[in-house]
Coordinates of C-alpha atoms in Angstrom, one line a residue:
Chain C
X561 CA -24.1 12.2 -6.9
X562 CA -25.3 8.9 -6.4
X563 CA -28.5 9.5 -8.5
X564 CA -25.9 10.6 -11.8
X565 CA -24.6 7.0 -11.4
X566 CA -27.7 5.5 -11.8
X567 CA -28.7 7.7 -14.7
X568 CA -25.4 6.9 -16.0
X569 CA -25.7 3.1 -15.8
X570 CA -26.7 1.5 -19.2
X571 CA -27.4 -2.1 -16.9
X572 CA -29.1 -3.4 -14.4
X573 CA -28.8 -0.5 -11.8
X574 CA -29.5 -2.4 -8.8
X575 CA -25.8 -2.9 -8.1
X576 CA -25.3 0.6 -8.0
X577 CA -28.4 0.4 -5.5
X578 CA -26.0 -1.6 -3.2
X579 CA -23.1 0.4 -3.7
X580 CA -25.0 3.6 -3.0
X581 CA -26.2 2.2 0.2
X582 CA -22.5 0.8 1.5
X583 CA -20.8 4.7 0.6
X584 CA -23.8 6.1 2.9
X585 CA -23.7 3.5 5.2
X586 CA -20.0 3.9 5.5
X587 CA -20.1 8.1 5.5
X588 CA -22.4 8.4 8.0
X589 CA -20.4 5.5 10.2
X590 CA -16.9 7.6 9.9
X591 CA -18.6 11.2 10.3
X592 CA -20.4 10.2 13.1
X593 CA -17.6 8.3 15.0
X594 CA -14.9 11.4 13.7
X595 CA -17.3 13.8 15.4
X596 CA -17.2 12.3 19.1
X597 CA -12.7 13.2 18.6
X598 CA -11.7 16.2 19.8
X599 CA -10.5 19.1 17.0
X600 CA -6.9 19.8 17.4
X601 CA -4.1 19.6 15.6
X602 CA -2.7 16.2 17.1
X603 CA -6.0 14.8 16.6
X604 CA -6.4 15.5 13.3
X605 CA -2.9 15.0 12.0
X606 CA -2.1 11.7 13.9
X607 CA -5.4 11.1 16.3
X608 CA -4.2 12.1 19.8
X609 CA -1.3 8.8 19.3
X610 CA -4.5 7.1 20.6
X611 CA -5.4 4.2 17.8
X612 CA -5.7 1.1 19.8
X613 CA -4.6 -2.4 18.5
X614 CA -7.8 -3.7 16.8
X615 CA -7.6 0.1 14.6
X616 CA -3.8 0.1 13.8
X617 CA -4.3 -3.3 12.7
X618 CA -7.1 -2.6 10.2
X619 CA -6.0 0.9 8.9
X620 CA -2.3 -0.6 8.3
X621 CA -3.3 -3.5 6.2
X622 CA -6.5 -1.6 4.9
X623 CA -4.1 1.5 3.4
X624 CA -1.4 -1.7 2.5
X625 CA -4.0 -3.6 0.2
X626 CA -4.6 -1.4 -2.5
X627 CA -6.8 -1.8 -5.9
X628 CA -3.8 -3.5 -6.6
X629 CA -4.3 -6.3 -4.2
X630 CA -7.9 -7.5 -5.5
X631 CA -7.6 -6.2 -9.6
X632 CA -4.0 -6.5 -10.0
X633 CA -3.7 -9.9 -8.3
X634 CA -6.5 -11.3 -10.3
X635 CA -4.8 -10.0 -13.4
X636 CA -1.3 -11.3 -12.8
X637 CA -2.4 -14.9 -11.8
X638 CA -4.2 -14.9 -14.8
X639 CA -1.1 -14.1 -16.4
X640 CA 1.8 -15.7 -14.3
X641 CA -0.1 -18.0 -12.7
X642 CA 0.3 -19.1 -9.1
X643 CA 3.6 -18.8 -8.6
X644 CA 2.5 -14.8 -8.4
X645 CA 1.2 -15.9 -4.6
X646 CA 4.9 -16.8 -3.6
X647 CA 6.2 -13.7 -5.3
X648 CA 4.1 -10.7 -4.2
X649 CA 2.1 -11.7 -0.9
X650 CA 3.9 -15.0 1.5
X651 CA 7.1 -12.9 0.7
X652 CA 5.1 -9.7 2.0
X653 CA 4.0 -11.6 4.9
X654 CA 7.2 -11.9 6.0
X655 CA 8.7 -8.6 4.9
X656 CA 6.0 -6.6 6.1
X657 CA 5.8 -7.6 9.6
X658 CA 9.5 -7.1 10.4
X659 CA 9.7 -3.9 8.8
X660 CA 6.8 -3.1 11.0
X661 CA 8.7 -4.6 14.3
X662 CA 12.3 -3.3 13.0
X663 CA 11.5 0.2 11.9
X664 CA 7.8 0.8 12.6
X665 CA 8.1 0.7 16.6
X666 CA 11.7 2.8 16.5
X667 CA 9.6 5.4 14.4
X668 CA 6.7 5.2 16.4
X669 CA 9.0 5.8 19.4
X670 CA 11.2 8.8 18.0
X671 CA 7.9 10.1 16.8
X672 CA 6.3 10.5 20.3
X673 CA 9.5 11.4 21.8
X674 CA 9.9 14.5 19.9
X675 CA 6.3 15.0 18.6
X676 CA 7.0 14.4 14.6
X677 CA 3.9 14.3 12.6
X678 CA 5.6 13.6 9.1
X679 CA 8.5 11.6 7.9
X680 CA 10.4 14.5 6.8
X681 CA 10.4 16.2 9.9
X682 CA 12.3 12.9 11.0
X683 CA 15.0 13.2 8.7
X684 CA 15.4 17.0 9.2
X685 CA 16.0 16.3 12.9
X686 CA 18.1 13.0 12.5
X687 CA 20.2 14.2 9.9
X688 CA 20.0 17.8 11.1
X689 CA 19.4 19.0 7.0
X690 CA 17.1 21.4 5.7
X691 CA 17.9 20.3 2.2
X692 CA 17.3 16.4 2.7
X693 CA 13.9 17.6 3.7
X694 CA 13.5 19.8 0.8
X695 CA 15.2 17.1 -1.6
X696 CA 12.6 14.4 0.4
X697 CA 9.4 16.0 -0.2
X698 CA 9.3 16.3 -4.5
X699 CA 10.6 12.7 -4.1
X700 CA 7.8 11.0 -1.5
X701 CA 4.4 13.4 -3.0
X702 CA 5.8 12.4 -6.7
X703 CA 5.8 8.6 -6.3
X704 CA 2.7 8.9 -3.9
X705 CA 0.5 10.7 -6.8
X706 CA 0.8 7.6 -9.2
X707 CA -0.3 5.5 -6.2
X708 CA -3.2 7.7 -6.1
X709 CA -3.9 7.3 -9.5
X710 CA -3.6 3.2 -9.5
X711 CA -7.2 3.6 -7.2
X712 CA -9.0 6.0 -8.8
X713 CA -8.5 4.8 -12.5
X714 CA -8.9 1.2 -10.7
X715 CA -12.1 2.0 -9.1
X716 CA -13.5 3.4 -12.4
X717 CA -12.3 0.0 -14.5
X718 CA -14.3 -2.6 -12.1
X719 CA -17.5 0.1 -11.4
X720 CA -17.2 -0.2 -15.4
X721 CA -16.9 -3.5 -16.0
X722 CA -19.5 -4.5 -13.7
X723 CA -22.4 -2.0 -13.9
X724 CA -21.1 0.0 -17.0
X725 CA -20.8 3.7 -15.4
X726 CA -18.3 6.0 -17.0
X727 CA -15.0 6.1 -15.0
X728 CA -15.0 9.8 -15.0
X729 CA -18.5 9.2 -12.8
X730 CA -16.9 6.7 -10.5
X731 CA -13.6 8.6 -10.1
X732 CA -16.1 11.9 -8.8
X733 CA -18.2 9.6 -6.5
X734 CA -15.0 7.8 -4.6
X735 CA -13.5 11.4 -4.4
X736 CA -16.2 12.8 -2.9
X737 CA -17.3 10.6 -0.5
X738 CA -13.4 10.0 1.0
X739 CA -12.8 13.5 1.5
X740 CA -16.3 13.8 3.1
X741 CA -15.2 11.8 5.8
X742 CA -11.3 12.7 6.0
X743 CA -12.1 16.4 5.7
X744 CA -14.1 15.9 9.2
X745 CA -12.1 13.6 11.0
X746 CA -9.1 13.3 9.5
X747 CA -6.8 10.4 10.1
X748 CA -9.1 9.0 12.6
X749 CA -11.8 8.8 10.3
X750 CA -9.1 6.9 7.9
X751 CA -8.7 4.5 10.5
X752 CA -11.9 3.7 11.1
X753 CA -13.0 3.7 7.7
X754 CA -10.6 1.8 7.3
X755 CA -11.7 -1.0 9.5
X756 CA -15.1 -1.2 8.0
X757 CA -13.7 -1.1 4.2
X758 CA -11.2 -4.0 5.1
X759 CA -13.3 -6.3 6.9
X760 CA -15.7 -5.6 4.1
X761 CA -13.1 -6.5 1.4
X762 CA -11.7 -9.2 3.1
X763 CA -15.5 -10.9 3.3
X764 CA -16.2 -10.1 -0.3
X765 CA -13.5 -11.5 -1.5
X766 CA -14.1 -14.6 0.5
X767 CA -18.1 -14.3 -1.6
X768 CA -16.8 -13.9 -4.9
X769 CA -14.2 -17.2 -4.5
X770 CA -17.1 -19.1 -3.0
X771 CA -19.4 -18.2 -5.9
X772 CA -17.4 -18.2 -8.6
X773 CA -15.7 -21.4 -7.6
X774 CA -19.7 -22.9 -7.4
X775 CA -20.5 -21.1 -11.1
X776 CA -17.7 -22.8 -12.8
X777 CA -18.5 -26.5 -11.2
X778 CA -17.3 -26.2 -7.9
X779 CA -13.2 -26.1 -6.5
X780 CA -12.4 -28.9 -8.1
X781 CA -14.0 -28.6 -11.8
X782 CA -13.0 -24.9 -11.5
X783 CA -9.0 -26.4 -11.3
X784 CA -9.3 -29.0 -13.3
X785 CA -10.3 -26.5 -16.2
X786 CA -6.5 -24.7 -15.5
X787 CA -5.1 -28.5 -15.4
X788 CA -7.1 -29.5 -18.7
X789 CA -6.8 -25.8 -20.4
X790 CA -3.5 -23.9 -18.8
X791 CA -1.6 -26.3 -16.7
X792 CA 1.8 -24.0 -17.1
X793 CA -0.4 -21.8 -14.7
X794 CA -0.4 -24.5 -11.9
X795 CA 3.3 -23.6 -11.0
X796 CA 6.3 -21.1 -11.6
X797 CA 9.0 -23.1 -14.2
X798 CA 8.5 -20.9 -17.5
X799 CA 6.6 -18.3 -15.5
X800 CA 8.3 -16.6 -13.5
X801 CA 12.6 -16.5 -13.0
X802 CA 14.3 -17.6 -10.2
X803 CA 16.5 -14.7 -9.9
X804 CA 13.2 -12.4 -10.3
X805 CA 11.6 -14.9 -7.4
X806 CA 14.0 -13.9 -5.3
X807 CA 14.7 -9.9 -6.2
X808 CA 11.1 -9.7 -5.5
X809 CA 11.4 -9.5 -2.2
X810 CA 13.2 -6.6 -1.8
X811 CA 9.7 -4.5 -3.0
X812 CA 7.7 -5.1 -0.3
X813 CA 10.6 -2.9 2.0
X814 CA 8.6 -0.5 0.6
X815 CA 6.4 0.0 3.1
X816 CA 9.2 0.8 5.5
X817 CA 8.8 4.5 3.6
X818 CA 5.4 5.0 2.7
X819 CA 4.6 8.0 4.4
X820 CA 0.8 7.3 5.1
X821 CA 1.8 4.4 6.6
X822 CA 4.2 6.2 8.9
X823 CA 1.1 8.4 9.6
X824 CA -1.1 5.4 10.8
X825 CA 2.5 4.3 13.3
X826 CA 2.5 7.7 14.5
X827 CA -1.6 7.1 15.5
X828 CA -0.6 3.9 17.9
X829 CA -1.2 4.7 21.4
X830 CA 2.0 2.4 22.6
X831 CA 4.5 0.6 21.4
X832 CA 3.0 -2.6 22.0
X833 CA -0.2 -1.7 19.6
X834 CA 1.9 -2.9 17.0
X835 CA 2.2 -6.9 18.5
X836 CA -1.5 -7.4 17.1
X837 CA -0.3 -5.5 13.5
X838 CA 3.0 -7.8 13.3
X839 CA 1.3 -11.0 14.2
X840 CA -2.1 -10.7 12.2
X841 CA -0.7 -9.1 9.1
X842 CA 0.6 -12.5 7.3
X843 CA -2.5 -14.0 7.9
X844 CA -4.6 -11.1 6.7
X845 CA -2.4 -11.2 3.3
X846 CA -3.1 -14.9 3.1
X847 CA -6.9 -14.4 3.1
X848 CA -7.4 -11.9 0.8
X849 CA -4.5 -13.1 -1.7
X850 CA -5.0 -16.6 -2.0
X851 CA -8.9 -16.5 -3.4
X852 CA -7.7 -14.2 -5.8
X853 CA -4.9 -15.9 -7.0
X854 CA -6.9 -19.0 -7.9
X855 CA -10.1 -16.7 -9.3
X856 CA -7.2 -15.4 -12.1
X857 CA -5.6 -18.8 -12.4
X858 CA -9.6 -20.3 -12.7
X859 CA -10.5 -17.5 -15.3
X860 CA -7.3 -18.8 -17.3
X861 CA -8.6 -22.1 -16.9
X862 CA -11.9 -21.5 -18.3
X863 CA -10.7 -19.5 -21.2
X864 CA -11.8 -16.3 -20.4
X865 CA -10.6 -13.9 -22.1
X866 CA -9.3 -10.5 -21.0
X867 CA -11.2 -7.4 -22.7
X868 CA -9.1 -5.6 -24.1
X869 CA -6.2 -7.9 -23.7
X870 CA -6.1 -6.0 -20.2
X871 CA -5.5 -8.8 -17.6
X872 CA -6.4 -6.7 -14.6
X873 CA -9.8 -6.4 -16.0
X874 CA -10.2 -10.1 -15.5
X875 CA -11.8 -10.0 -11.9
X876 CA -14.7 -7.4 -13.3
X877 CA -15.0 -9.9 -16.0
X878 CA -15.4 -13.0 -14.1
X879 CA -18.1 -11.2 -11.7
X880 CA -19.7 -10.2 -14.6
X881 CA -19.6 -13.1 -16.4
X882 CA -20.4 -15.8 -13.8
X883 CA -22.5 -14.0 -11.7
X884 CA -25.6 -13.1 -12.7
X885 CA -26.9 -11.6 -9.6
X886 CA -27.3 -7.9 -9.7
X887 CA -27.4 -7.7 -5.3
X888 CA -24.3 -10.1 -5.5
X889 CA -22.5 -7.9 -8.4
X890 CA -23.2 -4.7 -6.3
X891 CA -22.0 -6.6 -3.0
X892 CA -18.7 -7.5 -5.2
X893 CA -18.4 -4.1 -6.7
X894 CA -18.4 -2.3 -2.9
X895 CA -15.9 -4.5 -1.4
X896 CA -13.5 -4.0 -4.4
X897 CA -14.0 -0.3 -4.0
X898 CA -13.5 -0.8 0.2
X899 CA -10.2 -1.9 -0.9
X900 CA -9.3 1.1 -2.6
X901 CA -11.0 3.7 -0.6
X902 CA -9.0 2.5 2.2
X903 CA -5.7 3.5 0.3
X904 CA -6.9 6.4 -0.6
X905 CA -8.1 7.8 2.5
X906 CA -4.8 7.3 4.0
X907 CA -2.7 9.0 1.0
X908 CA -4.9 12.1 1.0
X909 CA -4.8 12.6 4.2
X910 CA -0.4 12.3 4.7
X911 CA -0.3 14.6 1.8
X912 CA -2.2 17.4 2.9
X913 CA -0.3 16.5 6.6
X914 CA 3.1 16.8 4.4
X915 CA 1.8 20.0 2.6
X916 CA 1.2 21.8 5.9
X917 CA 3.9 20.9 7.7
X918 CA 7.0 20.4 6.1
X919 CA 6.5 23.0 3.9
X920 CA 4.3 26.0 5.2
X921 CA 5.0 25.6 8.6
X922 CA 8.4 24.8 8.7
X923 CA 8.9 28.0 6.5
X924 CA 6.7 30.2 8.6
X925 CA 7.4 28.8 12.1
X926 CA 4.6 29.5 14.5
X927 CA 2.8 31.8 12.5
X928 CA -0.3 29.4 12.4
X929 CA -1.9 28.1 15.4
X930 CA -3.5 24.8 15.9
X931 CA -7.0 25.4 14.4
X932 CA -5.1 27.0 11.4
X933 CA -3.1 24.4 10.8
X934 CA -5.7 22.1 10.7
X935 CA -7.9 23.8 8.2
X936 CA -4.7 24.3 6.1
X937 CA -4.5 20.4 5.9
X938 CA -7.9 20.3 4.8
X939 CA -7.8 22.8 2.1
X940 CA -4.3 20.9 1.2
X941 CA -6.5 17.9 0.9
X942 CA -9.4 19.6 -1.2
X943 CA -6.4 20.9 -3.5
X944 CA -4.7 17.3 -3.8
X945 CA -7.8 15.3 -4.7
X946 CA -8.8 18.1 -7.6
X947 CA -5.4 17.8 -8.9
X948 CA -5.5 14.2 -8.5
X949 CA -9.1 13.7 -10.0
X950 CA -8.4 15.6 -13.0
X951 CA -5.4 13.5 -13.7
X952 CA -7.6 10.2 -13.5
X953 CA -9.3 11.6 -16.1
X954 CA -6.1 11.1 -18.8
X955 CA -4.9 7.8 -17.2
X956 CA -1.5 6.6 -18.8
X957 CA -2.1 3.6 -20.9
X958 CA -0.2 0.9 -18.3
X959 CA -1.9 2.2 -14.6
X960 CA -1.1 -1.0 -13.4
X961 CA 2.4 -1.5 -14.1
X962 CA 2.9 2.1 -12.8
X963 CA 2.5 -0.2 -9.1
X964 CA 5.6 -2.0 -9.2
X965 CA 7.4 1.0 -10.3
X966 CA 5.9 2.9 -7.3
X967 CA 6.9 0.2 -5.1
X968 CA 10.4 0.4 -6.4
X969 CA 11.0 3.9 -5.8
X970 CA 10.1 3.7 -2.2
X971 CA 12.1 0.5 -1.4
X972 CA 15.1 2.5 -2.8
X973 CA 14.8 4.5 -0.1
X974 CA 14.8 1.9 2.8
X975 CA 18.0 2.3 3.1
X976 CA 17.7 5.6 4.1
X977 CA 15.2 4.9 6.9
X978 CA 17.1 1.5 8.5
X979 CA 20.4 3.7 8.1
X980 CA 18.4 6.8 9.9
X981 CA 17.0 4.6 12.7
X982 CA 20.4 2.3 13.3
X983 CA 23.3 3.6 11.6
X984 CA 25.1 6.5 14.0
X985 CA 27.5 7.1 11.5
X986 CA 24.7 7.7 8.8
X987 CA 25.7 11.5 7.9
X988 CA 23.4 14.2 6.0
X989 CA 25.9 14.0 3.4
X990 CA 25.4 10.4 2.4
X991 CA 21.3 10.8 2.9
X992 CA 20.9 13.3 0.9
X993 CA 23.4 11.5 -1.7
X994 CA 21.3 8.0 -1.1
X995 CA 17.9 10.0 -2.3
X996 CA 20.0 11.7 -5.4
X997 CA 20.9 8.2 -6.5
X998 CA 17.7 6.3 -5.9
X999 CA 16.1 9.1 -7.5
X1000 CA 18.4 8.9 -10.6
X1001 CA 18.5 5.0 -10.6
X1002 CA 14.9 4.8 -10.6
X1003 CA 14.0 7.4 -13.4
X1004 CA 16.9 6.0 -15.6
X1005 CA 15.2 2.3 -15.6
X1006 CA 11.9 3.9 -15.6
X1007 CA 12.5 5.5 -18.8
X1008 CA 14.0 2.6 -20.2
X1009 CA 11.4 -0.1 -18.6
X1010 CA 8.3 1.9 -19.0
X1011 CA 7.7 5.3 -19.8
X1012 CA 9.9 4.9 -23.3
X1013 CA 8.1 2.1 -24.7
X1014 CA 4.9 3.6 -23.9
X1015 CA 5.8 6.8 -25.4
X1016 CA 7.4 5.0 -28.6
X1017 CA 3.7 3.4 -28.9
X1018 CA 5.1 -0.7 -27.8
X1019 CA 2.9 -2.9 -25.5
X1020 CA 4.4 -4.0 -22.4
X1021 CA 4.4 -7.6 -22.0
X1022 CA 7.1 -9.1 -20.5
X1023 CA 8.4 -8.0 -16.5
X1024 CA 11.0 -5.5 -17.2
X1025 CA 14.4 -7.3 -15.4
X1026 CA 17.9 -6.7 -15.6
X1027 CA 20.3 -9.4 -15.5
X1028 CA 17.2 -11.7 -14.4
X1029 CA 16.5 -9.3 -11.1
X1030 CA 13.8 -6.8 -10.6
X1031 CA 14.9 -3.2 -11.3
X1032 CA 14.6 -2.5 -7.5
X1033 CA 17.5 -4.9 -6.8
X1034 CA 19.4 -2.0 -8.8
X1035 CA 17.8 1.1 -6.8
X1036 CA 18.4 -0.6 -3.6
X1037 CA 22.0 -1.3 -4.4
X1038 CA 23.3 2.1 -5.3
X1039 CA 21.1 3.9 -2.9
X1040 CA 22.9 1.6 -0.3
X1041 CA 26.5 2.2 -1.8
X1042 CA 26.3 5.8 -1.9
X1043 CA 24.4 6.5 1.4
X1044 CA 28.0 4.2 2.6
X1045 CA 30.5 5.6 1.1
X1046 CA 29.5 9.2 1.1
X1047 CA 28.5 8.6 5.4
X1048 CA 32.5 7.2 5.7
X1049 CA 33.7 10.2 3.4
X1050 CA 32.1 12.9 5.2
X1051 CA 32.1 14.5 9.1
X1052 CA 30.1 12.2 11.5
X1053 CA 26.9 13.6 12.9
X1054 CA 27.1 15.8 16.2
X1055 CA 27.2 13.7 19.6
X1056 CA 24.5 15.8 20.7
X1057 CA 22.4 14.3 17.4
X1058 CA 23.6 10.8 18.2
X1059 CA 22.9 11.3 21.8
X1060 CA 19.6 12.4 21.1
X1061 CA 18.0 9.4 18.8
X1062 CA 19.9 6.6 19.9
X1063 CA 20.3 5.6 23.4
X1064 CA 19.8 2.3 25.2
X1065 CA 16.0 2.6 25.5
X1066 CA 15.7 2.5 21.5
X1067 CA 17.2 -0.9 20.8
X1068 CA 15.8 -4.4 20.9
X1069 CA 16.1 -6.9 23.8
X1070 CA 14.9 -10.0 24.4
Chain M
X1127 CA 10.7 -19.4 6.5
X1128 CA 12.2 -16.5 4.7
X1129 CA 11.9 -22.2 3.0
X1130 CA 9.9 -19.3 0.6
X1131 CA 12.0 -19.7 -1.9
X1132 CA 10.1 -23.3 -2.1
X1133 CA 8.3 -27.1 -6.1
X1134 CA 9.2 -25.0 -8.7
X1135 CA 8.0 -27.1 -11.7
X1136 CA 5.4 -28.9 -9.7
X1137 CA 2.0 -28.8 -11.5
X1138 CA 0.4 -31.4 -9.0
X1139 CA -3.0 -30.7 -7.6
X1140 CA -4.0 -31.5 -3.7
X1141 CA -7.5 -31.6 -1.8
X1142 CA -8.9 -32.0 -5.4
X1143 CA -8.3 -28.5 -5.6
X1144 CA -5.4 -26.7 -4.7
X1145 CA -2.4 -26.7 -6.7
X1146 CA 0.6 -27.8 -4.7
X1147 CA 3.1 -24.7 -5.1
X1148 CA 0.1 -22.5 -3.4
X1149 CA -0.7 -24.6 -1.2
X1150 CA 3.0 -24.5 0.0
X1151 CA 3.4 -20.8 -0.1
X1152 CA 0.1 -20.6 2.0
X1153 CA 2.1 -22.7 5.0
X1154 CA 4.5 -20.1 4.9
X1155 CA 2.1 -17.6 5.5
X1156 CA 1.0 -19.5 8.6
X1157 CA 3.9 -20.2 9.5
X1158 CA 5.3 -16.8 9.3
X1159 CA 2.1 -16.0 12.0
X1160 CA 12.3 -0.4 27.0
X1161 CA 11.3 1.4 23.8
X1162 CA 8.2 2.4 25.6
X1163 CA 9.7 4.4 28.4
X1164 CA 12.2 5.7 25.8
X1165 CA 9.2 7.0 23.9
X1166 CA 7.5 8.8 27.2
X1167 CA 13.1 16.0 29.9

C-alpha cells in the first residue's frame, strides 16, 4: 500500500518515506498494546471501563481535534483572521470542559450503573421509548458520516498538496491502516492510538510554527507582513459579528452528543478520570490552535495565495512553500494526518458499536453471545469504512463548511441530553418531539445555507447567519421549546423511571 | 471568563509579535485551566 504511494508521488518521495515509517511505527504500537487486552465484548466495545486519566485525556481531545482543527483553522484565519481564535477554540475551552464535568461524569455514571455501551441505549432506558431510539439512530450515523468525510477528503488535500499523491491513494492508505488497528483492539486501540497521534500533532504543530515563523523572517517580520499587508486580519471589527461572536458558542455543546465521544466516557475507569480531561483540555486547545491561527493570519500577511481560492489548503501551501525540507514536509504531513486518524478511529469504531447494538441486538435480544457480538462490530466497521471510502471518492464541493453544519446538528440535540440527565419531568413525548424539530430546523437552514447554493452552482463565501446569529442559535432554540412544551403537555415519566436515574448520588456537591 | 467576549477593533501588536486580541483570548484559555458510589442491587 505504502509502496503505490511512492509510485504515485510525482515529488520528492522522501516525505512519504517519513509518513510510511510513522503509520508502521504507529500500527505495530496499537496492535501490539491492543493484543495484551482481553477479547470480550466490554473490552472491545468500551475497554473493560478501564482507561486511566493520562488515556481519556488523550483519546478525548485526540477524537475532538479533527482535520478541522489544523486545515480548517489555518484556512479560516487566513480568512477571518484572529478573531477566529476567540470564536472557535478559548470559547471551546470553556465549553468543552463543563460539558465534560456537567454531563460527561453523569453519563459516565448512568453508563456503569446499568452497563450502556451506546447513547441510544441511554435514551431508550431514560425515556423508556423504542421509537426515540429508532428516530435517534438515522439522526446521530447521518450527521456522523459527513464528519467522516471532513478527514478522509482532508487527509487526501494536505498528502496532495505536500507530496502530490492522488487523494483516492491517501483516502485507501488512512482507511486501511485505522481499521488495522481498531479491527484488533477496538476502542482501546483508539485510545491509545490516540495518544501517540495527539502528542504527535500537538509537537508538529508546534515544528511547523517554529519553522515557518523563521522562513518568513522570524515572529516578528512574519507579523509585521499581516500589519504592513492585511492589518484588518490583526483583530475582529469588519470580520467577524458580534452577535455571530457570541452565537458561536453555543456549537461547541456539540460534544455533549457526539457519540464517540460518549464511547471514550464510557472507557473511564472512575469518575474522577475525568478531573485530568476537564482541567487539561483548555490548555491542550490553546497549543494546538494558537500556532495555527497566526500560520493563516502570517500566510495572509505574506500574500500567499490560496490554490484554488480554497483557504483550507493554505496550511499545505505554506509547508510547501516555505519549507523546503523533504524529512520536515513528511514530519508535517504525519502529524496533520495524526490529527485526523485520531477522529477517525473513534467514529468507526461508535458506529459499528451503534450498528450492533441498537439495532441487531436490541432486535434479536440474546441471540448473539459475546464473541458474536464482537465480530459483528467489526464486520460493521469493515462495512462503514467501504461505504465511507467510496463516498470520499465524490467529495461535495464545500467539505469544509459541511463542519460547522455537523457541529450544529449535534448541538441541537444538547438539549436533549442536559434535559435527559437533569430534567425529571423530561417526557418521551417531548424527546422524541425535540429530535423531530432539530432534525427539521436543521435541514430547513441547511438547504437554504448550503446545500441549495451548492446545487444552484454559487460559491459560498460569506458565514451563513440569520439575524446576525449562527444558524445553531435557531436549532438549539426550537429543539429547547418543543422538548418544553411537549414534556409539560404530556404524562410525566413513571416514578419507578425517575427513581431509577436520579437519586441523590447523581447530583453535584461541593 | 465565559470576559471572552473581550478589543474588538484593536489591531495593536505585543512582544513584537503577537497581536493583542490573541494574545487576550489566549489568557482566557489559561485562565479557564458521591457520583462514584452512585455508579458502583
Amino acid at each position: 500500500m505504502i509502496a503505490a504511494l511512492l509510485q504515485a508521488a510525482p515529488k520528492s518521495p522522501v516525505p512519504l518515506y517519513v509518513v510510511g515509517v510513522y503509520l508502521l511505527l504507529l500500527l505495530g504500537f496499537s496492535i501490539l498494546n491492543s493484543r495484551r487486552a482481553r477479547g470480550s465484548a466490554g473490552e472491545y466495545f468500551v475497554a473493560s471501563r478501564s482507561i486511566g486519566p493520562f488515556l481519556l485525556l488523550m483519546s478525548v481531545f485526540g477524537t475532538t481535534m479533527t482535520a478541522f482543527a489544523l486545515v480548517g483553522s489555518t484556512g479560516k484565519a487566513y480568512d477571518s483572521g484572529i478573531g477566529v481564535y476567540g470564536l472557535m477554540a478559548s470559547a471551546s475551552g470553556i465549553i468543552h470542559s463543563l460539558v465534560f464535568f456537567l454531563v460527561g461524569i453523569r453519563l459516565w455514571a448512568i453508563g456503569k450503573r446499568f452497563n450502556y455501551v451506546t447513547q441510544i441505549q441511554f435514551f431508550r432506558g431514560r425515556f423508556q421509548s423504542d421509537l426515540l431510539g429508532y428516530l435517534l439512530f438515522p439522526v446521530l450515523v447521518g450527521l456522523v458520516i459527513p464528519y467522516l468525510l471532513i478527514g478522509i477528503v482532508g487527509a487526501g488535500a494536505v498528502v496532495k498538496g505536500i507530496a502530490g499523491v492522488p487523494t483516492w491513494l491517501t483516502g485507501l492508505v488512512v482507511c486501511g491502516v485505522v481499521l488495522s488497528y481498531i479491527l484488533t483492539g477496538g476502542v482501546r486501540a483508539a485510545a491509545l492510538a490516540n495518544a501517540v497521534q495527539t502528542i504527535v500533532f500537538m509537537l508538529v504543530g508546534i515544528l511547523a510554527f517554529t519553522l515557518i515563523s523563521g522562513s518568513l523572517g522570524g515572529l516578528e517580520q512574519a507579523t509585521q507582513n499581516v500589519v504592513d499587508n492585511t492589518p484588518q486580519l490583526l483583530a475582529r471589527e469588519g470580520e467577524i459579528g458580534h452577535l455571530q461572536f457570541l452565537s458561536y458558542c453555543f456549537v461547541p455543546l456539540s460534544v455533549g452528543m457526539f457519540p464517540h465521544l460518549f464511547q471514550h466516557w464510557l472507557t473511564a475507569r472512575s469518575a474522577k478520570t475525568f478531573r485530568t480531561t476537564v482541567i487539561a483540555h483548555p490548555i491542550f486547545i490553546m497549543i494546538v490552535w494558537v500556532p495555527c491561527v497566526l500560520i493563516g493570519v502570517w500566510a495572509a500577511g505574506a500574500g500567499v495565495e490560496a490554490p484554488g481560492g480554497n483557504s483550507n489548503a493554505v496550511l499545505a501551501k505554506m509547508v510547501g512553500m516555505q519549507l523546503k525540507n523533504p524529512w520536515v514536509s513528511g514530519l508535517l504531513m504525519a502529524g496533520i494526518l495524526a490529527a485526523i486518524m485520531s477522529s477517525l478511529d473513534s467514529q468507526f469504531v461508535c458506529l459499528g458499536t451503534i450498528f450492533t447494538h441498537d439495532i441487531v441486538v436490541h432486535v434479536t435480544g440474546d441471540r448473539f453471545d459475546e464473541a458474536q457480538r464482537v465480530t459483528l462490530g467489526r464486520v460493521f466497521i469493515v462495512a462503514i469504512v467501504a461505504v465511507t471510502y467510496v463516498l470520499s471518492l465524490f467529495p461535495p464541493p464545500n467539505v469544509f463548511d459541511l463542519a460547522v453544519w455537523c457541529f450544529s446538528g449535534f448541538a441541537s440535540l444538547f438539549p436533549l441530553v442536559v434535559a435527559a440527565v437533569y430534567w425529571r419531568r423530561a417526557t418521551a413525548a417531548g424527546a422524541i418531539a425535540s429530535v423531530l424539530v432539530a432534525g427539521g430546523t436543521w435541514a430547513a437552514l441547511f438547504y437554504d445555507g448550503l446545500l441549495g447554493p451548492t446545487l444552484a452552482g454559487e460559491k459560498i463565501g460569506e458565514d451563513y447567519l440569520i439575524g446576525g446569529m449562527m444558524p445553531v442559535t435557531v436549532m438549539i432554540a426550537a429543539s429547547t421549546a418543543a422538548l418544553v412544551v411537549v414534556s409539560l403537555l404530556t404524562r410525566p415519566p413513571s416514578g419507578a423511571t425517575v427513581d431509577r436515574f436520579f437519586d441523590e448520588g447523581s447530583t453535584n456537591e461541593g | 471568563l465565559a470576559l471572552h467576549y473581550d478589543n474588538w477593533g484593536d489591531r495593536s501588536v505585543v512582544f513584537g509579535f503577537l497581536p493583542i486580541g490573541l494574545l487576550f483570548q489566549a489568557l482566557i484559555s489559561i485562565g479557564a485551566a458521591h457520583i462514584e458510589e452512585w455508579a458502583d442491587e
